């Protein structure tokens, strides 16, 4: 399931730099965040393997592989707080995961996914938002 991925999408949509990006592009990064949560919170080593595989696929498809590629090149504490607060709010899809996630754990996963990962090729640059 992609409960956290969609919750992260909803949180990212609260930040102006992320709004121009397509739903699927934000969910793609959200999947990477969810896999990091599964790795760290649940102790699932296969989540890291899956994340590395996805990074290679995303690179080939031109999908964003990090928050930086969604316009958050300098992710600051305020932006993190906005995303975490919205993502962790009552009624969020995040709570459909089979494990609880604290805002601190989510913040760590977001920070981990902030910069492009070595396994992926950077996504094409978008200076004015998504292509039509």
Coordinates of C-alpha atoms in Angstrom, one line a residue:
X1 CA 0.0 0.0 0.0
X2 CA 1.0 3.6 -0.5
X3 CA -0.7 5.1 2.5
X4 CA 2.3 7.2 3.6
X5 CA 3.2 8.1 0.0
X6 CA -0.2 9.8 -0.5
X7 CA -0.1 11.4 2.9
X8 CA 3.4 12.8 2.0
X9 CA 2.0 14.0 -1.3
X10 CA -0.8 15.9 0.6
X11 CA 1.8 17.4 3.0
X12 CA 4.1 18.5 0.1
X13 CA 1.2 20.2 -1.6
X14 CA 1.1 22.6 1.3
X15 CA 4.4 24.1 0.0
X16 CA 4.3 26.5 -2.9
X17 CA 7.5 25.1 -4.7
X18 CA 5.8 21.6 -4.9
X19 CA 2.4 22.7 -6.2
X20 CA 3.3 22.8 -9.9
X21 CA 4.4 19.2 -9.8
X22 CA 2.0 16.4 -10.9
X23 CA 0.3 14.2 -8.3
X24 CA 2.2 11.2 -9.4
X25 CA 5.5 12.9 -9.2
X26 CA 4.9 13.9 -5.6
X27 CA 3.6 10.4 -4.8
X28 CA 6.8 8.9 -6.4
X29 CA 8.9 10.8 -3.9
X30 CA 6.4 9.9 -1.2
X31 CA 6.9 6.2 -2.0
X32 CA 10.6 6.7 -1.3
X33 CA 9.8 8.4 2.0
X34 CA 7.4 5.5 2.9
X35 CA 10.1 2.9 2.1
X36 CA 12.5 4.8 4.4
X37 CA 9.9 4.7 7.2
X38 CA 9.5 0.9 6.6
X39 CA 13.2 0.5 6.8
X40 CA 13.8 2.6 9.9
X41 CA 10.6 2.2 11.9
X42 CA 9.8 -1.4 11.1
X43 CA 13.4 -2.6 10.6
X44 CA 12.7 -3.9 7.1
X45 CA 16.0 -4.2 5.3
X46 CA 14.2 -5.1 2.1
X47 CA 12.7 -1.6 2.0
X48 CA 16.2 -0.2 1.3
X49 CA 16.6 -2.7 -1.5
X50 CA 13.2 -1.7 -3.0
X51 CA 14.1 2.0 -2.6
X52 CA 17.4 1.5 -4.5
X53 CA 15.6 -0.4 -7.3
X54 CA 13.0 2.3 -7.6
X55 CA 15.6 5.0 -7.7
X56 CA 17.1 3.4 -10.8
X57 CA 13.7 3.1 -12.4
X58 CA 12.7 6.7 -11.5
X59 CA 16.0 7.8 -13.0
X60 CA 15.3 6.1 -16.3
X61 CA 11.7 7.4 -16.4
X62 CA 12.7 11.0 -15.5
X63 CA 10.7 10.9 -12.3
X64 CA 11.9 13.0 -9.3
X65 CA 14.0 11.1 -6.8
X66 CA 14.2 13.6 -4.0
X67 CA 12.5 16.6 -2.4
X68 CA 15.2 18.8 -4.0
X69 CA 14.0 17.8 -7.4
X70 CA 10.5 18.9 -6.4
X71 CA 11.7 22.4 -5.8
X72 CA 12.8 22.0 -2.1
X73 CA 16.5 22.5 -2.7
X74 CA 17.0 24.2 0.7
X75 CA 14.5 22.3 2.9
X76 CA 14.2 24.4 6.1
X77 CA 12.8 23.6 9.5
X78 CA 9.6 25.6 8.8
X79 CA 8.9 23.6 5.6
X80 CA 9.6 20.3 7.4
X81 CA 7.2 21.3 10.2
X82 CA 4.4 22.2 7.7
X83 CA 4.8 18.9 5.8
X84 CA 5.0 16.8 9.0
X85 CA 2.1 18.6 10.6
X86 CA -0.2 18.1 7.6
X87 CA 1.0 14.6 6.9
X88 CA 0.5 13.4 10.5
X89 CA -2.8 15.2 11.1
X90 CA -5.8 13.3 12.3
X91 CA -7.5 11.4 9.5
X92 CA -4.4 11.4 7.3
X93 CA -3.7 8.3 5.1
X94 CA -0.4 8.0 7.1
X95 CA -2.5 6.3 9.9
X96 CA -3.4 3.4 7.6
X97 CA 0.1 2.0 7.8
X98 CA 0.4 -1.1 9.9
X99 CA 2.8 0.8 12.2
X100 CA 2.7 4.1 14.0
X101 CA 4.8 7.0 12.7
X102 CA 5.8 9.9 14.8
X103 CA 6.5 13.4 13.4
X104 CA 10.1 12.9 14.3
X105 CA 10.4 9.7 12.4
X106 CA 8.6 11.3 9.4
X107 CA 11.0 14.3 9.6
X108 CA 14.0 11.9 9.5
X109 CA 12.6 10.1 6.4
X110 CA 11.9 13.4 4.7
X111 CA 15.5 14.6 5.4
X112 CA 16.8 11.3 4.1
X113 CA 14.9 11.8 0.9
X114 CA 15.7 15.5 0.6
X115 CA 18.7 15.2 -1.8
X116 CA 19.2 13.1 -4.9
X117 CA 20.4 9.6 -4.2
X118 CA 23.5 8.2 -5.9
X119 CA 21.6 5.3 -7.5
X120 CA 19.4 7.7 -9.6
X121 CA 20.0 10.0 -12.4
X122 CA 18.7 13.6 -11.7
X123 CA 15.3 14.4 -13.1
X124 CA 15.1 16.9 -15.9
X125 CA 15.1 20.5 -14.7
X126 CA 11.9 22.3 -14.4
X127 CA 12.4 26.0 -13.8
X128 CA 8.7 27.0 -14.3
X129 CA 6.9 23.8 -13.3
X130 CA 5.6 20.8 -15.1
X131 CA 5.4 20.4 -18.9
X132 CA 1.9 20.4 -20.3

